[in-house]
Amino acid sequence: MTDELRCIGCGAIIQTEDSDKAGYIPKSALEKQKDDIYCQRCFRLRHYNEIADVEYTDDDFLSFLNQLSQKDALIINVIDIFDFTGSIIPGLQRFVGNNPILMVGNKEDLLPKSLKRSRIKDWVRQSANKEGLRPIDVILTSAKKGFEIDQLLEKIEEYRNGRDVYVVGVTNVGKSTLINKIIQQLTGVKQLITTSKFPGTTLDRIEIPLDDGHFLIDTPGIIHRNQMAHYLAPKELRLVTPQKEIKPKVFQLQDQQTLFLSALARFDFISGTKDRNGIVVYLDNNLKIHRTKLINAEKFYQKHAGELLQPPTKDELETSFPKLVRYEFKTKEKSDLVFSGLGWITVPKDSVVAGWAPEGVGVSLRKAMI
Ligand code: GDP
């Protein structure tokens, strides 16, 4: 009987036997649920933003992605504009073959309102180009707030030309939220999902019927390990993931000064061209920033991490939270030092800086967004 049920989040067949495999839900939980059944992974993702690894191996994704080039379809790549590097699917352009990619920059609501949207779109396009992606168009959405969903549907109609539409994205970019908004818009019904199995692969998928007999097909989120989301407990993750429009914070830093971004990450301003160098921090508004001298930073961290500097808690630092790893950069232009999933710091041209992030979390330098 359980073979007939599908998770309405990811489309996997519901099963109660193997917690490491897709579609798992404990028997007791299954008995309590009635119509809309979520597998444990999707339930956690929805409620706690927690990622549980399941046995969708990289090979499964590769073979799935490989099939895209044989389709005649429009590909929608959903990315988190707040975590561009953490959103990239390596080699996507190759996988989609000649099919056009419409890039959806989601979580637009987090960016300061003062930023011109046209500039951000340009920035998304340039960043995509650098990753070898050539989107035919870029659109900014907020799946959470339901911004620009109409416009997205119009663009989809414009570019799909009577073809199917495949939606791809790594986990956490807001793909499920977006799909649900699309379904609402198309059907007026909350979470009406037609599911069917993707032929020839082990992956399940969700299909939304379009007017002309074609489908909009959602695909399982691909897990991107360089996201902060994989290193924090659900509670902390909620604390560090920006929830509201970000209010940038400006600091005037001298050479050899350090900022701690709670105890999650660290920024060293090693040298610049001025006495005081204006840097701007884009992080969740609630996250506390502490300034100290670089020379004292190590001691400061040892003394205060988990207490004055929190999250993570002392307990997490001692048990699960990875050590901070240092990456040094020299800027040739005004640049953003990006901490994947957390935010970024804008630094002037010709600065030497170091970013420290938990082992496994990406730190990178890009041309300033703003
Ligand atoms: P998926 O893994 O790509 O399917 O992502 P989800 O739809 O589960 O969303 C991941 C997290 O991002 C959740 O905490 C959502 O509430 C949040 N989220 C999704 N869309 C938006 C958005 O447009 N703006 C903001 N601020 N958060 C969003």
Tab-separated table of C-alpha atoms and ligand atoms in Angstrom:
chain	number	residue	atom	x	y	z
A	1	MET	CA	0.000	0.000	0.000
A	2	THR	CA	2.804	2.393	0.859
A	3	ASP	CA	4.086	2.003	-2.711
A	4	GLU	CA	1.204	4.098	-3.956
A	5	LEU	CA	1.973	7.130	-1.821
A	6	ARG	CA	4.227	9.916	-2.914
A	7	CYS	CA	5.786	12.739	-0.973
A	8	ILE	CA	4.162	15.971	-2.090
A	9	GLY	CA	7.458	17.787	-1.472
A	10	CYS	CA	9.837	15.824	-3.683
A	11	GLY	CA	7.663	13.233	-5.401
A	12	ALA	CA	9.588	10.249	-3.994
A	13	ILE	CA	7.625	7.085	-3.234
A	14	ILE	CA	6.856	7.016	0.475
A	15	GLN	CA	8.524	4.144	2.333
A	16	THR	CA	8.990	3.291	5.990
A	17	GLU	CA	11.891	0.842	5.818
A	18	ASP	CA	15.127	2.676	5.135
A	19	SER	CA	15.805	6.076	6.670
A	20	ASP	CA	18.812	6.621	4.383
A	21	LYS	CA	16.753	6.335	1.237
A	22	ALA	CA	14.461	8.778	-0.495
A	23	GLY	CA	10.850	8.986	0.614
A	24	TYR	CA	11.454	7.729	4.145
A	25	ILE	CA	8.961	8.485	6.874
A	26	PRO	CA	8.746	6.700	10.243
A	27	LYS	CA	5.759	4.351	10.391
A	28	SER	CA	4.272	6.146	13.374
A	29	ALA	CA	4.416	9.487	11.564
A	30	LEU	CA	2.853	8.001	8.444
A	31	GLU	CA	-0.099	6.741	10.404
A	32	LYS	CA	-0.780	10.262	11.656
A	33	GLN	CA	-0.711	11.933	8.249
A	34	LYS	CA	-3.737	11.934	6.007
A	35	ASP	CA	-3.664	13.494	2.542
A	36	ASP	CA	-0.612	15.644	2.068
A	37	ILE	CA	2.277	13.440	2.984
A	38	TYR	CA	5.784	14.741	3.230
A	39	CYS	CA	8.738	12.419	3.543
A	40	GLN	CA	10.903	13.075	6.583
A	41	ARG	CA	13.514	14.936	4.575
A	42	CYS	CA	11.010	17.319	3.013
A	43	PHE	CA	9.232	17.754	6.315
A	44	ARG	CA	12.477	18.781	7.955
A	45	LEU	CA	13.440	21.013	5.095
A	46	ARG	CA	10.118	22.780	5.371
A	47	HIS	CA	9.983	23.097	9.078
A	48	TYR	CA	13.519	23.287	10.281
A	49	ASN	CA	15.538	23.951	7.198
A	50	GLU	CA	17.475	20.824	7.986
A	51	ILE	CA	19.183	18.778	5.353
A	52	ALA	CA	19.191	15.018	5.711
A	53	ASP	CA	21.318	13.300	3.124
A	54	VAL	CA	19.531	10.664	1.147
A	55	GLU	CA	20.875	8.243	-1.335
A	56	TYR	CA	20.493	10.380	-4.375
A	57	THR	CA	24.068	9.900	-5.421
A	58	ASP	CA	25.956	12.336	-7.563
A	59	ASP	CA	25.711	9.724	-10.301
A	60	ASP	CA	21.937	9.850	-10.177
A	61	PHE	CA	22.033	13.588	-10.615
A	62	LEU	CA	24.554	13.366	-13.378
A	63	SER	CA	22.466	10.889	-15.299
A	64	PHE	CA	19.411	13.005	-14.676
A	65	LEU	CA	21.163	16.168	-15.823
A	66	ASN	CA	22.560	14.328	-18.820
A	67	GLN	CA	19.059	13.594	-20.021
A	68	LEU	CA	18.275	17.274	-20.188
A	69	SER	CA	20.394	17.740	-23.299
A	70	GLN	CA	18.221	15.216	-25.125
A	71	LYS	CA	15.007	17.051	-24.334
A	72	ASP	CA	13.578	19.938	-26.239
A	73	ALA	CA	12.692	22.115	-23.309
A	74	LEU	CA	13.109	25.367	-21.430
A	75	ILE	CA	15.352	25.001	-18.393
A	76	ILE	CA	14.749	27.159	-15.360
A	77	ASN	CA	17.690	27.428	-13.031
A	78	VAL	CA	16.680	28.795	-9.645
A	79	ILE	CA	19.476	30.433	-7.697
A	80	ASP	CA	19.665	32.229	-4.369
A	81	ILE	CA	20.928	35.734	-5.118
A	82	PHE	CA	22.147	35.879	-1.588
A	83	ASP	CA	24.359	32.862	-2.161
A	84	PHE	CA	25.237	32.830	-5.834
A	85	THR	CA	28.325	30.614	-5.568
A	86	GLY	CA	26.471	28.173	-3.342
A	87	SER	CA	23.719	27.966	-5.975
A	88	ILE	CA	25.771	26.984	-8.980
A	89	ILE	CA	25.330	23.530	-10.533
A	90	PRO	CA	28.731	22.772	-12.028
A	91	GLY	CA	28.589	22.032	-15.742
A	92	LEU	CA	24.916	22.938	-16.124
A	93	GLN	CA	25.411	24.652	-19.499
A	94	ARG	CA	26.938	21.470	-20.886
A	95	PHE	CA	24.131	19.328	-19.466
A	96	VAL	CA	21.336	21.366	-20.981
A	97	GLY	CA	22.784	21.206	-24.486
A	98	ASN	CA	21.060	23.638	-26.809
A	99	ASN	CA	18.137	24.231	-24.484
A	100	PRO	CA	17.749	27.791	-23.241
A	101	ILE	CA	18.239	28.575	-19.549
A	102	LEU	CA	16.031	31.114	-17.834
A	103	MET	CA	17.780	32.122	-14.631
A	104	VAL	CA	15.626	32.925	-11.641
A	105	GLY	CA	17.404	34.892	-8.920
A	106	ASN	CA	15.296	34.133	-5.868
A	107	LYS	CA	15.157	35.755	-2.387
A	108	GLU	CA	15.082	39.207	-3.907
A	109	ASP	CA	13.315	40.427	-0.758
A	110	LEU	CA	16.560	40.110	1.228
A	111	LEU	CA	18.496	42.659	-0.772
A	112	PRO	CA	18.349	46.279	0.340
A	113	LYS	CA	15.508	48.093	-1.420
A	114	SER	CA	17.880	50.883	-2.325
A	115	LEU	CA	19.650	48.634	-4.816
A	116	LYS	CA	18.542	49.038	-8.410
A	117	ARG	CA	17.033	45.759	-9.594
A	118	SER	CA	18.328	46.267	-13.135
A	119	ARG	CA	21.869	46.391	-11.750
A	120	ILE	CA	21.360	43.221	-9.794
A	121	LYS	CA	20.064	41.474	-12.892
A	122	ASP	CA	23.167	42.593	-14.781
A	123	TRP	CA	25.259	41.327	-11.946
A	124	VAL	CA	23.488	37.947	-11.970
A	125	ARG	CA	24.016	37.674	-15.708
A	126	GLN	CA	27.701	38.552	-15.460
A	127	SER	CA	28.220	36.110	-12.606
A	128	ALA	CA	26.431	33.418	-14.609
A	129	ASN	CA	28.664	34.139	-17.594
A	130	LYS	CA	31.727	33.718	-15.420
A	131	GLU	CA	30.444	30.275	-14.458
A	132	GLY	CA	30.062	29.396	-18.122
A	133	LEU	CA	26.276	29.842	-18.118
A	134	ARG	CA	24.542	31.829	-20.822
A	135	PRO	CA	20.992	32.487	-19.607
A	136	ILE	CA	18.599	33.888	-22.209
A	137	ASP	CA	17.079	36.010	-19.513
A	138	VAL	CA	17.291	36.759	-15.818
A	139	ILE	CA	14.369	37.398	-13.525
A	140	LEU	CA	14.391	38.272	-9.834
A	141	THR	CA	11.720	36.756	-7.614
A	142	SER	CA	10.753	36.384	-4.022
A	143	ALA	CA	9.072	33.013	-3.749
A	144	LYS	CA	8.420	33.685	-0.094
A	145	LYS	CA	6.599	36.963	-0.661
A	146	GLY	CA	5.149	35.962	-4.009
A	147	PHE	CA	6.916	38.821	-5.824
A	148	GLU	CA	7.202	38.639	-9.616
A	149	ILE	CA	5.562	35.236	-9.965
A	150	ASP	CA	3.236	36.650	-12.658
A	151	GLN	CA	6.161	37.998	-14.562
A	152	LEU	CA	7.979	34.692	-14.234
A	153	LEU	CA	5.002	32.835	-15.704
A	154	GLU	CA	4.867	35.293	-18.587
A	155	LYS	CA	8.540	34.758	-19.314
A	156	ILE	CA	8.084	31.018	-19.134
A	157	GLU	CA	5.324	31.214	-21.749
A	158	GLU	CA	7.451	33.491	-23.886
A	159	TYR	CA	10.512	31.269	-23.876
A	160	ARG	CA	9.110	27.784	-23.740
A	161	ASN	CA	7.530	27.975	-27.191
A	162	GLY	CA	5.171	25.098	-26.634
A	163	ARG	CA	7.781	22.943	-24.923
A	164	ASP	CA	8.133	21.335	-21.502
A	165	VAL	CA	9.839	23.243	-18.709
A	166	TYR	CA	12.380	21.711	-16.306
A	167	VAL	CA	13.140	23.456	-13.034
A	168	VAL	CA	16.581	22.740	-11.587
A	169	GLY	CA	18.360	24.067	-8.526
A	170	VAL	CA	20.453	23.103	-5.533
A	171	THR	CA	18.760	22.718	-2.163
A	172	ASN	CA	17.915	25.813	-0.134
A	173	VAL	CA	17.556	28.239	-3.009
A	174	GLY	CA	13.772	28.263	-2.481
A	175	LYS	CA	12.813	26.000	-5.365
A	176	SER	CA	9.996	24.228	-3.490
A	177	THR	CA	8.569	27.508	-2.272
A	178	LEU	CA	8.667	28.827	-5.816
A	179	ILE	CA	7.036	25.695	-7.268
A	180	ASN	CA	4.242	25.946	-4.736
A	181	LYS	CA	3.671	29.582	-5.679
A	182	ILE	CA	3.591	28.638	-9.362
A	183	ILE	CA	1.051	25.905	-8.663
A	184	GLN	CA	-1.102	28.329	-6.703
A	185	GLN	CA	-0.957	30.813	-9.513
A	186	LEU	CA	-1.730	28.288	-12.231
A	187	THR	CA	-4.479	26.400	-10.478
A	188	GLY	CA	-5.665	28.635	-7.701
A	189	VAL	CA	-5.234	25.631	-5.459
A	190	LYS	CA	-2.672	25.332	-2.728
A	191	GLN	CA	-0.258	22.503	-3.391
A	192	LEU	CA	-2.118	20.566	-6.007
A	193	ILE	CA	0.606	18.390	-7.402
A	194	THR	CA	0.468	15.710	-10.023
A	195	THR	CA	3.344	13.356	-9.592
A	196	SER	CA	4.791	10.776	-11.872
A	197	LYS	CA	8.018	8.916	-12.148
A	198	PHE	CA	10.792	10.094	-14.410
A	199	PRO	CA	11.245	7.299	-16.933
A	200	GLY	CA	14.574	5.591	-16.981
A	201	THR	CA	16.047	6.963	-13.785
A	202	THR	CA	15.772	6.302	-10.118
A	203	LEU	CA	14.710	9.869	-9.536
A	204	ASP	CA	11.161	10.894	-8.966
A	205	ARG	CA	9.774	14.182	-10.015
A	206	ILE	CA	6.786	16.464	-9.789
A	207	GLU	CA	4.923	17.445	-12.926
A	208	ILE	CA	2.589	20.378	-13.219
A	209	PRO	CA	0.360	20.287	-16.278
A	210	LEU	CA	0.409	23.362	-18.503
A	211	ASP	CA	-2.405	24.442	-20.820
A	212	ASP	CA	-1.179	22.816	-24.011
A	213	GLY	CA	-0.537	19.303	-22.754
A	214	HIS	CA	3.042	20.096	-21.799
A	215	PHE	CA	4.448	20.071	-18.289
A	216	LEU	CA	6.477	22.067	-15.852
A	217	ILE	CA	8.689	19.490	-14.201
A	218	ASP	CA	10.287	19.997	-10.816
A	219	THR	CA	13.423	18.039	-10.036
A	220	PRO	CA	14.886	17.092	-6.660
A	221	GLY	CA	17.180	19.685	-5.135
A	222	ILE	CA	20.818	18.947	-5.629
A	223	ILE	CA	22.806	19.092	-2.429
A	224	HIS	CA	25.587	21.633	-2.535
A	225	ARG	CA	27.971	20.954	0.270
A	226	ASN	CA	29.582	24.361	0.434
A	227	GLN	CA	26.521	25.939	1.988
A	228	MET	CA	26.451	27.063	5.582
A	229	ALA	CA	23.179	25.138	5.910
A	230	HIS	CA	25.027	21.854	6.211
A	231	TYR	CA	27.076	22.808	9.222
A	232	LEU	CA	24.572	24.262	11.623
A	233	ALA	CA	21.767	22.940	13.764
A	234	PRO	CA	18.316	24.018	12.561
A	235	LYS	CA	17.972	26.603	15.322
A	236	GLU	CA	21.243	28.306	14.488
A	237	LEU	CA	20.557	28.117	10.815
A	238	ARG	CA	17.394	30.117	11.330
A	239	LEU	CA	19.429	32.676	13.209
A	240	VAL	CA	22.067	33.170	10.568
A	241	THR	CA	19.979	32.876	7.432
A	242	PRO	CA	18.819	36.374	6.645
A	243	GLN	CA	15.048	36.580	7.036
A	244	LYS	CA	14.400	40.217	6.254
A	245	GLU	CA	15.692	42.951	4.035
A	246	ILE	CA	19.339	43.371	4.909
A	247	LYS	CA	20.516	46.619	6.397
A	248	PRO	CA	24.135	47.058	5.377
A	249	LYS	CA	26.540	48.017	8.181
A	250	VAL	CA	29.470	50.304	7.455
A	251	PHE	CA	32.805	50.075	9.311
A	252	GLN	CA	35.867	52.253	8.983
A	253	LEU	CA	38.741	49.832	9.444
A	254	GLN	CA	42.436	50.408	9.912
A	255	ASP	CA	45.071	47.941	8.855
A	256	GLN	CA	45.361	44.905	11.113
A	257	GLN	CA	41.808	44.900	12.413
A	258	THR	CA	39.435	41.970	12.695
A	259	LEU	CA	35.664	41.597	12.658
A	260	PHE	CA	34.023	38.518	14.123
A	261	LEU	CA	30.681	37.647	12.575
A	262	SER	CA	29.360	36.168	15.806
A	263	ALA	CA	31.512	33.014	16.118
A	264	LEU	CA	30.516	31.796	12.668
A	265	ALA	CA	33.110	33.538	10.604
A	266	ARG	CA	35.896	36.059	10.805
A	267	PHE	CA	37.161	38.881	8.625
A	268	ASP	CA	40.711	40.251	8.852
A	269	PHE	CA	41.478	43.573	7.277
A	270	ILE	CA	45.220	43.118	6.811
A	271	SER	CA	46.106	46.186	4.805
A	272	GLY	CA	44.511	48.863	2.683
A	273	THR	CA	45.431	52.091	0.947
A	274	LYS	CA	44.034	54.538	3.483
A	275	ASP	CA	44.127	55.270	7.203
A	276	ARG	CA	40.494	54.349	7.428
A	277	ASN	CA	38.988	51.999	4.897
A	278	GLY	CA	35.239	51.904	4.413
A	279	ILE	CA	33.950	48.372	4.344
A	280	VAL	CA	30.305	47.314	4.251
A	281	VAL	CA	28.911	44.176	5.875
A	282	TYR	CA	25.817	42.464	4.408
A	283	LEU	CA	24.589	39.958	6.964
A	284	ASP	CA	21.443	39.074	8.818
A	285	ASN	CA	20.514	42.128	10.875
A	286	ASN	CA	20.456	40.162	14.128
A	287	LEU	CA	23.913	38.736	13.820
A	288	LYS	CA	26.331	40.524	16.130
A	289	ILE	CA	29.615	41.861	14.793
A	290	HIS	CA	32.629	42.390	17.076
A	291	ARG	CA	35.683	44.395	16.190
A	292	THR	CA	39.106	43.648	17.629
A	293	LYS	CA	42.778	44.012	16.771
A	294	LEU	CA	44.083	41.296	14.503
A	295	ILE	CA	46.889	40.592	16.943
A	296	ASN	CA	44.360	39.804	19.691
A	297	ALA	CA	41.843	38.014	17.504
A	298	GLU	CA	42.869	34.452	18.254
A	299	LYS	CA	42.734	34.989	22.015
A	300	PHE	CA	39.468	36.884	21.712
A	301	TYR	CA	37.900	33.999	19.828
A	302	GLN	CA	39.147	31.399	22.285
A	303	LYS	CA	37.820	33.379	25.202
A	304	HIS	CA	34.458	34.471	23.818
A	305	ALA	CA	33.378	32.006	21.151
A	306	GLY	CA	30.125	30.346	22.160
A	307	GLU	CA	29.386	33.036	24.740
A	308	LEU	CA	29.808	36.679	23.764
A	309	LEU	CA	30.222	35.455	20.211
A	310	GLN	CA	27.125	33.381	19.508
A	311	PRO	CA	25.873	31.395	17.546
A	312	PRO	CA	27.128	28.724	17.561
A	313	THR	CA	26.860	27.750	21.206
A	314	LYS	CA	29.771	26.554	23.306
A	315	ASP	CA	28.376	23.067	23.140
A	316	GLU	CA	28.212	23.088	19.352
A	317	LEU	CA	31.700	24.512	19.094
A	318	GLU	CA	32.997	21.660	21.203
A	319	THR	CA	31.081	18.929	19.435
A	320	SER	CA	29.871	19.554	15.915
A	321	PHE	CA	30.896	22.954	14.596
A	322	PRO	CA	33.885	22.801	12.219
A	323	LYS	CA	37.062	24.781	12.822
A	324	LEU	CA	37.436	28.084	11.002
A	325	VAL	CA	39.661	27.931	7.940
A	326	ARG	CA	41.480	30.979	6.573
A	327	TYR	CA	41.469	32.237	2.979
A	328	GLU	CA	43.520	35.274	1.967
A	329	PHE	CA	42.775	37.600	-0.935
A	330	LYS	CA	44.120	40.769	-2.526
A	331	THR	CA	41.527	42.897	-4.277
A	332	LYS	CA	42.227	44.414	-7.686
A	333	GLU	CA	38.896	46.245	-7.788
A	334	LYS	CA	36.096	46.982	-5.339
A	335	SER	CA	35.113	43.450	-4.316
A	336	ASP	CA	32.818	41.342	-2.184
A	337	LEU	CA	34.275	38.722	0.106
A	338	VAL	CA	31.486	36.141	0.145
A	339	PHE	CA	30.772	33.653	2.932
A	340	SER	CA	28.530	31.118	1.256
A	341	GLY	CA	25.021	31.264	2.741
A	342	LEU	CA	25.902	33.847	5.361
A	343	GLY	CA	26.478	37.061	3.450
A	344	TRP	CA	29.314	39.196	2.178
A	345	ILE	CA	31.641	42.074	2.977
A	346	THR	CA	32.440	44.751	0.430
A	347	VAL	CA	36.072	45.883	0.479
A	348	PRO	CA	37.859	48.610	-1.486
A	349	LYS	CA	40.342	48.094	-4.283
A	350	ASP	CA	43.923	47.154	-3.342
A	351	SER	CA	43.121	45.673	0.050
A	352	VAL	CA	44.590	42.532	1.524
A	353	VAL	CA	41.963	40.648	3.498
A	354	ALA	CA	41.345	37.218	4.974
A	355	GLY	CA	38.027	35.477	5.377
A	356	TRP	CA	37.651	32.637	7.868
A	357	ALA	CA	34.740	30.228	7.592
A	358	PRO	CA	33.874	26.821	9.024
A	359	GLU	CA	35.719	24.096	7.147
A	360	GLY	CA	33.683	23.140	4.085
A	361	VAL	CA	31.913	26.482	3.748
A	362	GLY	CA	32.995	28.410	0.684
A	363	VAL	CA	34.771	31.764	0.916
A	364	SER	CA	35.276	33.577	-2.356
A	365	LEU	CA	36.030	36.949	-3.846
A	366	ARG	CA	33.884	38.524	-6.545
A	367	LYS	CA	33.503	41.878	-8.222
A	368	ALA	CA	31.371	44.007	-5.905
A	369	MET	CA	27.656	43.538	-6.493
A	370	ILE	CA	26.989	47.112	-5.462
B	1	GDP	P1	14.582	24.322	-1.828
B	1	GDP	O1	15.484	23.428	-1.044
B	1	GDP	O2	15.319	24.986	-2.947
B	1	GDP	O3	13.335	23.667	-2.287
B	1	GDP	O4	14.203	25.540	-0.859
B	1	GDP	P2	12.920	25.816	0.033
B	1	GDP	O5	11.774	26.223	-0.794
B	1	GDP	O6	12.715	24.684	0.970
B	1	GDP	O7	13.436	27.101	0.825
B	1	GDP	C1	14.650	27.094	1.591
B	1	GDP	C2	14.600	28.220	2.610
B	1	GDP	O8	14.609	29.483	1.939
B	1	GDP	C3	13.345	28.224	3.465
B	1	GDP	O9	13.723	28.632	4.759
B	1	GDP	C4	12.458	29.267	2.799
B	1	GDP	O10	11.576	29.869	3.711
B	1	GDP	C5	13.478	30.243	2.307
B	1	GDP	N1	12.997	30.960	1.131
B	1	GDP	C6	12.475	30.434	0.000
B	1	GDP	N2	12.170	31.404	-0.885
B	1	GDP	C7	12.507	32.580	-0.306
B	1	GDP	C8	12.433	33.957	-0.708
B	1	GDP	O11	11.998	34.315	-1.786
B	1	GDP	N3	12.898	34.869	0.198
B	1	GDP	C9	13.402	34.520	1.412
B	1	GDP	N4	13.813	35.496	2.230
B	1	GDP	N5	13.487	33.251	1.810
B	1	GDP	C10	13.043	32.287	0.975
